[in-house]
Amino acid sequence: AQSVTQLGSHVSVSEGALVLLRCNYSSSVPPYLFWYVQYPNQGLQLLLKYTTGATLVKGINGFEAEFKKSETSFHLTKPSAHMSDAAEYFCAVSDLRGSSASKIIFGSGTRLSIRP
Amino acid sequence: EPEVTQTPSHQVTQMGQEVILRCVPISNHLYFYWYRQILGQKVEFLVSFYNNEISEKSEIFDDQFSVERPDGSNFTLKIRSTKLEDSAMYFCASSYTASSGNTIYFGEGSWLTVV
């Protein structure tokens, strides 16, 4: 079965600094990978996704992620953090089992804090 | 931009009471889902629904839970007799296709507090 592991439940960076949120996946087949963001008291919003093709995926709000098969990783980065980036970030993988409606399997989440 | 809407945003209920959480998926979507997130924990899949029947359900989705699409627009999650451990944020989601890699759109969630 597919799964994702997020390294670090809490990451704190200074405003303007690089953001790096780590995600490793486990999958017996080529995975489809996602990053979702949850702002305080809000729902889950898709940041970006990787399905096929280019391994560097650009998302909203200046975020991007790179699919690295050799490292089974899909880390999320942003060159310069903004105060508004403070949120919970979830890495996720699409479950490819059977013919059911594909579902998303989420990691445990990483809370990103931004220091002024 | 079309969105998934959920009501209520927050509900407090007594243990043993029945709760119905409502969702209006995006209008041309065909696949519907419920997820839940217990405070401080990961978002967990509960159930998927297509063509008026459950496609898949997790072990969490026991006989206490049921889903239906009563009128072609709403998609509901019913918890028959709530327990304290049912306290969580419940997310409704929808997608147009079922193919892996398709985007699943989530609502803003319904906070359920069981006291």
mmCIF file of C-alpha atoms in Angstrom:
data_model
loop_
_atom_site.group_PDB
_atom_site.id
_atom_site.type_symbol
_atom_site.label_atom_id
_atom_site.label_comp_id
_atom_site.label_asym_id
_atom_site.label_seq_id
_atom_site.Cartn_x
_atom_site.Cartn_y
_atom_site.Cartn_z
ATOM 1 C CA ALA A 1 0.000 0.000 0.000
ATOM 2 C CA GLN A 2 1.044 3.554 -0.626
ATOM 3 C CA SER A 3 2.130 5.783 2.255
ATOM 4 C CA VAL A 4 3.946 9.012 2.956
ATOM 5 C CA THR A 5 6.163 10.072 5.830
ATOM 6 C CA GLN A 6 6.680 13.689 6.726
ATOM 7 C CA LEU A 7 9.878 14.414 8.585
ATOM 8 C CA GLY A 8 9.396 17.007 11.288
ATOM 9 C CA SER A 9 6.042 17.783 12.798
ATOM 10 C CA HIS A 10 7.024 21.422 13.263
ATOM 11 C CA VAL A 11 9.332 23.624 11.212
ATOM 12 C CA SER A 12 10.130 27.223 12.092
ATOM 13 C CA VAL A 13 11.888 29.601 9.716
ATOM 14 C CA SER A 14 12.523 33.321 9.623
ATOM 15 C CA GLU A 15 10.618 35.525 7.230
ATOM 16 C CA GLY A 16 12.546 35.634 3.964
ATOM 17 C CA ALA A 17 14.351 32.361 4.625
ATOM 18 C CA LEU A 18 14.129 29.175 2.595
ATOM 19 C CA VAL A 19 11.269 26.839 3.429
ATOM 20 C CA LEU A 20 11.958 23.112 3.152
ATOM 21 C CA LEU A 21 9.331 20.597 4.199
ATOM 22 C CA ARG A 22 10.327 16.983 3.791
ATOM 23 C CA CYS A 23 8.230 14.121 2.508
ATOM 24 C CA ASN A 24 9.188 10.579 1.621
ATOM 25 C CA TYR A 25 6.833 8.150 -0.012
ATOM 26 C CA SER A 26 6.456 4.412 -0.221
ATOM 27 C CA SER A 27 4.846 2.954 -3.292
ATOM 28 C CA SER A 28 5.159 -0.227 -5.299
ATOM 29 C CA VAL A 29 4.119 1.608 -8.469
ATOM 30 C CA PRO A 30 4.883 5.084 -9.807
ATOM 31 C CA PRO A 31 3.108 7.344 -7.345
ATOM 32 C CA TYR A 32 0.944 10.360 -7.751
ATOM 33 C CA LEU A 33 1.936 12.847 -5.062
ATOM 34 C CA PHE A 34 0.331 15.949 -3.613
ATOM 35 C CA TRP A 35 0.945 18.736 -1.172
ATOM 36 C CA TYR A 36 -2.050 20.246 0.576
ATOM 37 C CA VAL A 37 -2.056 23.271 2.876
ATOM 38 C CA GLN A 38 -4.426 23.945 5.753
ATOM 39 C CA TYR A 39 -4.519 27.505 7.026
ATOM 40 C CA PRO A 40 -5.817 28.043 10.563
ATOM 41 C CA ASN A 41 -9.510 27.264 10.819
ATOM 42 C CA GLN A 42 -9.773 26.487 7.123
ATOM 43 C CA GLY A 43 -10.062 23.439 4.927
ATOM 44 C CA LEU A 44 -7.493 21.655 2.802
ATOM 45 C CA GLN A 45 -6.246 23.437 -0.277
ATOM 46 C CA LEU A 46 -4.211 21.796 -3.013
ATOM 47 C CA LEU A 47 -0.779 23.427 -3.359
ATOM 48 C CA LEU A 48 0.591 21.256 -6.142
ATOM 49 C CA LYS A 49 0.632 17.746 -7.481
ATOM 50 C CA TYR A 50 2.904 15.414 -9.391
ATOM 51 C CA THR A 51 1.443 12.859 -11.767
ATOM 52 C CA THR A 52 3.781 12.319 -14.696
ATOM 53 C CA GLY A 53 6.237 14.327 -16.754
ATOM 54 C CA ALA A 54 8.396 17.092 -15.332
ATOM 55 C CA THR A 55 9.721 16.173 -11.925
ATOM 56 C CA LEU A 56 9.845 19.766 -10.699
ATOM 57 C CA VAL A 57 6.319 20.862 -10.029
ATOM 58 C CA LYS A 58 5.323 24.458 -9.389
ATOM 59 C CA GLY A 59 2.335 25.267 -7.256
ATOM 60 C CA ILE A 60 0.518 28.229 -5.862
ATOM 61 C CA ASN A 61 1.989 30.910 -3.605
ATOM 62 C CA GLY A 62 5.543 30.359 -4.884
ATOM 63 C CA PHE A 63 5.851 26.780 -3.655
ATOM 64 C CA GLU A 64 7.410 24.003 -5.655
ATOM 65 C CA ALA A 65 8.287 20.362 -5.107
ATOM 66 C CA GLU A 66 10.628 17.967 -6.818
ATOM 67 C CA PHE A 67 9.877 14.305 -7.359
ATOM 68 C CA LYS A 68 13.046 12.276 -6.845
ATOM 69 C CA LYS A 69 12.485 8.625 -7.563
ATOM 70 C CA SER A 70 15.984 7.600 -6.460
ATOM 71 C CA GLU A 71 15.364 9.130 -3.053
ATOM 72 C CA THR A 72 11.619 8.345 -2.893
ATOM 73 C CA SER A 73 11.139 11.963 -1.923
ATOM 74 C CA PHE A 74 8.805 14.825 -2.752
ATOM 75 C CA HIS A 75 10.080 17.712 -0.656
ATOM 76 C CA LEU A 76 8.284 21.053 -0.707
ATOM 77 C CA THR A 77 10.277 24.268 -0.990
ATOM 78 C CA LYS A 78 9.813 27.985 -1.211
ATOM 79 C CA PRO A 79 12.780 30.313 -1.670
ATOM 80 C CA SER A 80 11.559 33.059 0.629
ATOM 81 C CA ALA A 81 9.078 32.546 3.449
ATOM 82 C CA HIS A 82 6.270 34.997 4.071
ATOM 83 C CA MET A 83 4.300 35.432 7.263
ATOM 84 C CA SER A 84 1.182 34.299 5.412
ATOM 85 C CA ASP A 85 2.775 30.891 4.781
ATOM 86 C CA ALA A 86 2.211 29.873 8.394
ATOM 87 C CA ALA A 87 -0.020 26.821 8.158
ATOM 88 C CA GLU A 88 -0.141 23.041 8.345
ATOM 89 C CA TYR A 89 1.222 21.272 5.277
ATOM 90 C CA PHE A 90 0.270 17.755 4.310
ATOM 91 C CA CYS A 91 2.068 15.521 1.873
ATOM 92 C CA ALA A 92 -0.188 12.925 0.292
ATOM 93 C CA VAL A 93 -0.171 10.055 -2.159
ATOM 94 C CA SER A 94 -2.946 8.705 -4.315
ATOM 95 C CA ASP A 95 -3.958 5.164 -3.501
ATOM 96 C CA LEU A 96 -3.936 3.165 -6.693
ATOM 97 C CA ARG A 97 -5.551 0.028 -5.378
ATOM 98 C CA GLY A 98 -8.305 -1.668 -7.304
ATOM 99 C CA SER A 99 -10.983 0.065 -9.274
ATOM 100 C CA SER A 100 -12.391 2.182 -6.479
ATOM 101 C CA ALA A 101 -12.491 5.919 -6.599
ATOM 102 C CA SER A 102 -8.915 6.861 -5.954
ATOM 103 C CA LYS A 103 -8.404 8.223 -2.498
ATOM 104 C CA ILE A 104 -5.749 10.342 -0.931
ATOM 105 C CA ILE A 105 -3.515 8.987 1.820
ATOM 106 C CA PHE A 106 -2.158 11.812 3.939
ATOM 107 C CA GLY A 107 1.015 12.185 5.910
ATOM 108 C CA SER A 108 0.882 13.332 9.504
ATOM 109 C CA GLY A 109 1.466 16.955 8.586
ATOM 110 C CA THR A 110 4.109 19.588 9.261
ATOM 111 C CA ARG A 111 3.247 22.813 10.987
ATOM 112 C CA LEU A 112 5.178 25.709 9.487
ATOM 113 C CA SER A 113 5.805 28.741 11.692
ATOM 114 C CA ILE A 114 7.344 31.951 10.402
ATOM 115 C CA ARG A 115 9.436 34.145 12.694
ATOM 116 C CA PRO A 116 9.372 37.908 12.022
ATOM 117 C CA GLU B 1 -13.988 29.120 -8.492
ATOM 118 C CA PRO B 2 -16.361 26.264 -7.657
ATOM 119 C CA GLU B 3 -15.997 24.913 -4.165
ATOM 120 C CA VAL B 4 -17.210 22.216 -1.852
ATOM 121 C CA THR B 5 -19.374 23.635 0.907
ATOM 122 C CA GLN B 6 -20.103 22.039 4.247
ATOM 123 C CA THR B 7 -22.592 22.667 7.006
ATOM 124 C CA PRO B 8 -22.525 23.107 9.909
ATOM 125 C CA SER B 9 -19.084 24.563 10.426
ATOM 126 C CA HIS B 10 -19.209 23.506 14.068
ATOM 127 C CA GLN B 11 -21.574 21.260 15.989
ATOM 128 C CA VAL B 12 -21.599 20.261 19.618
ATOM 129 C CA THR B 13 -23.613 17.174 20.453
ATOM 130 C CA GLN B 14 -24.170 14.921 23.415
ATOM 131 C CA MET B 15 -22.802 11.406 23.403
ATOM 132 C CA GLY B 16 -25.312 8.976 21.974
ATOM 133 C CA GLN B 17 -27.050 11.536 19.789
ATOM 134 C CA GLU B 18 -27.331 11.265 16.022
ATOM 135 C CA VAL B 19 -25.487 13.786 13.891
ATOM 136 C CA ILE B 20 -25.836 14.592 10.202
ATOM 137 C CA LEU B 21 -23.097 16.519 8.460
ATOM 138 C CA ARG B 22 -24.000 18.013 5.125
ATOM 139 C CA CYS B 23 -21.964 18.741 2.053
ATOM 140 C CA VAL B 24 -22.629 20.226 -1.352
ATOM 141 C CA PRO B 25 -19.962 18.917 -3.730
ATOM 142 C CA ILE B 26 -18.852 20.752 -6.843
ATOM 143 C CA SER B 27 -21.731 20.510 -9.265
ATOM 144 C CA ASN B 28 -20.273 18.407 -12.099
ATOM 145 C CA HIS B 29 -18.300 16.092 -9.845
ATOM 146 C CA LEU B 30 -19.175 12.427 -9.716
ATOM 147 C CA TYR B 31 -17.102 11.057 -6.841
ATOM 148 C CA PHE B 32 -17.566 12.030 -3.238
ATOM 149 C CA TYR B 33 -15.574 11.421 -0.118
ATOM 150 C CA TRP B 34 -15.544 11.925 3.613
ATOM 151 C CA TYR B 35 -12.350 12.271 5.595
ATOM 152 C CA ARG B 36 -11.817 13.081 9.241
ATOM 153 C CA GLN B 37 -9.055 14.650 11.264
ATOM 154 C CA ILE B 38 -8.929 14.095 14.993
ATOM 155 C CA LEU B 39 -7.271 17.064 16.676
ATOM 156 C CA GLY B 40 -3.512 16.850 16.296
ATOM 157 C CA GLN B 41 -3.635 13.787 14.080
ATOM 158 C CA LYS B 42 -3.466 13.078 10.384
ATOM 159 C CA VAL B 43 -6.341 13.350 7.954
ATOM 160 C CA GLU B 44 -7.908 9.898 7.542
ATOM 161 C CA PHE B 45 -10.035 8.488 4.741
ATOM 162 C CA LEU B 46 -13.511 7.368 5.766
ATOM 163 C CA VAL B 47 -15.474 6.571 2.649
ATOM 164 C CA SER B 48 -15.831 7.164 -1.068
ATOM 165 C CA PHE B 49 -19.120 7.228 -2.940
ATOM 166 C CA TYR B 50 -20.009 6.942 -6.603
ATOM 167 C CA ASN B 51 -23.163 6.242 -8.545
ATOM 168 C CA ASN B 52 -25.243 6.242 -5.394
ATOM 169 C CA GLU B 53 -23.258 3.612 -3.613
ATOM 170 C CA ILE B 54 -20.190 3.276 -1.467
ATOM 171 C CA SER B 55 -17.069 2.558 -3.506
ATOM 172 C CA GLU B 56 -14.746 1.971 -0.613
ATOM 173 C CA LYS B 57 -14.709 2.457 3.127
ATOM 174 C CA SER B 58 -12.042 2.323 5.778
ATOM 175 C CA GLU B 59 -12.117 0.310 8.972
ATOM 176 C CA ILE B 60 -13.105 3.519 10.772
ATOM 177 C CA PHE B 61 -16.367 3.593 8.826
ATOM 178 C CA ASP B 62 -18.284 1.075 10.902
ATOM 179 C CA ASP B 63 -22.030 0.521 11.285
ATOM 180 C CA GLN B 64 -22.358 3.786 13.190
ATOM 181 C CA PHE B 65 -21.668 5.689 9.982
ATOM 182 C CA SER B 66 -23.703 6.026 6.824
ATOM 183 C CA VAL B 67 -23.655 8.235 3.771
ATOM 184 C CA GLU B 68 -26.240 9.185 1.230
ATOM 185 C CA ARG B 69 -26.965 11.565 -1.573
ATOM 186 C CA PRO B 70 -30.620 12.269 -0.914
ATOM 187 C CA ASP B 71 -31.433 14.799 -3.594
ATOM 188 C CA GLY B 72 -28.733 14.840 -6.247
ATOM 189 C CA SER B 73 -26.884 17.789 -4.765
ATOM 190 C CA ASN B 74 -26.299 17.163 -1.078
ATOM 191 C CA PHE B 75 -23.999 14.461 0.224
ATOM 192 C CA THR B 76 -24.457 13.619 3.884
ATOM 193 C CA LEU B 77 -22.571 11.767 6.581
ATOM 194 C CA LYS B 78 -24.662 10.408 9.424
ATOM 195 C CA ILE B 79 -23.260 9.220 12.714
ATOM 196 C CA ARG B 80 -25.969 7.195 14.386
ATOM 197 C CA SER B 81 -24.939 7.270 18.028
ATOM 198 C CA THR B 82 -22.000 9.522 18.636
ATOM 199 C CA LYS B 83 -19.112 8.620 20.896
ATOM 200 C CA LEU B 84 -16.555 10.897 22.503
ATOM 201 C CA GLU B 85 -13.919 9.606 20.093
ATOM 202 C CA ASP B 86 -15.976 10.807 17.134
ATOM 203 C CA SER B 87 -14.940 14.362 18.011
ATOM 204 C CA ALA B 88 -12.999 15.521 14.973
ATOM 205 C CA MET B 89 -12.992 17.739 11.931
ATOM 206 C CA TYR B 90 -14.899 16.038 9.127
ATOM 207 C CA PHE B 91 -13.972 16.983 5.575
ATOM 208 C CA CYS B 92 -16.150 16.397 2.579
ATOM 209 C CA ALA B 93 -14.443 16.192 -0.803
ATOM 210 C CA SER B 94 -15.338 15.626 -4.409
ATOM 211 C CA SER B 95 -13.663 14.894 -7.716
ATOM 212 C CA TYR B 96 -14.739 14.683 -11.336
ATOM 213 C CA THR B 97 -13.024 11.417 -12.098
ATOM 214 C CA ALA B 98 -11.739 8.506 -10.117
ATOM 215 C CA SER B 99 -8.426 8.203 -11.870
ATOM 216 C CA SER B 100 -5.385 8.354 -9.662
ATOM 217 C CA GLY B 101 -3.748 11.718 -9.846
ATOM 218 C CA ASN B 102 -7.023 13.540 -10.310
ATOM 219 C CA THR B 103 -7.555 16.505 -8.040
ATOM 220 C CA ILE B 104 -9.802 15.962 -5.059
ATOM 221 C CA TYR B 105 -11.308 19.195 -3.782
ATOM 222 C CA PHE B 106 -11.972 19.552 -0.087
ATOM 223 C CA GLY B 107 -14.489 21.590 1.816
ATOM 224 C CA GLU B 108 -13.614 23.693 4.827
ATOM 225 C CA GLY B 109 -14.683 21.024 7.247
ATOM 226 C CA SER B 110 -17.242 20.533 9.975
ATOM 227 C CA TRP B 111 -15.981 20.493 13.526
ATOM 228 C CA LEU B 112 -17.841 17.927 15.584
ATOM 229 C CA THR B 113 -17.474 18.034 19.343
ATOM 230 C CA VAL B 114 -19.071 15.200 21.295
ATOM 231 C CA VAL B 115 -19.558 15.905 24.990
#
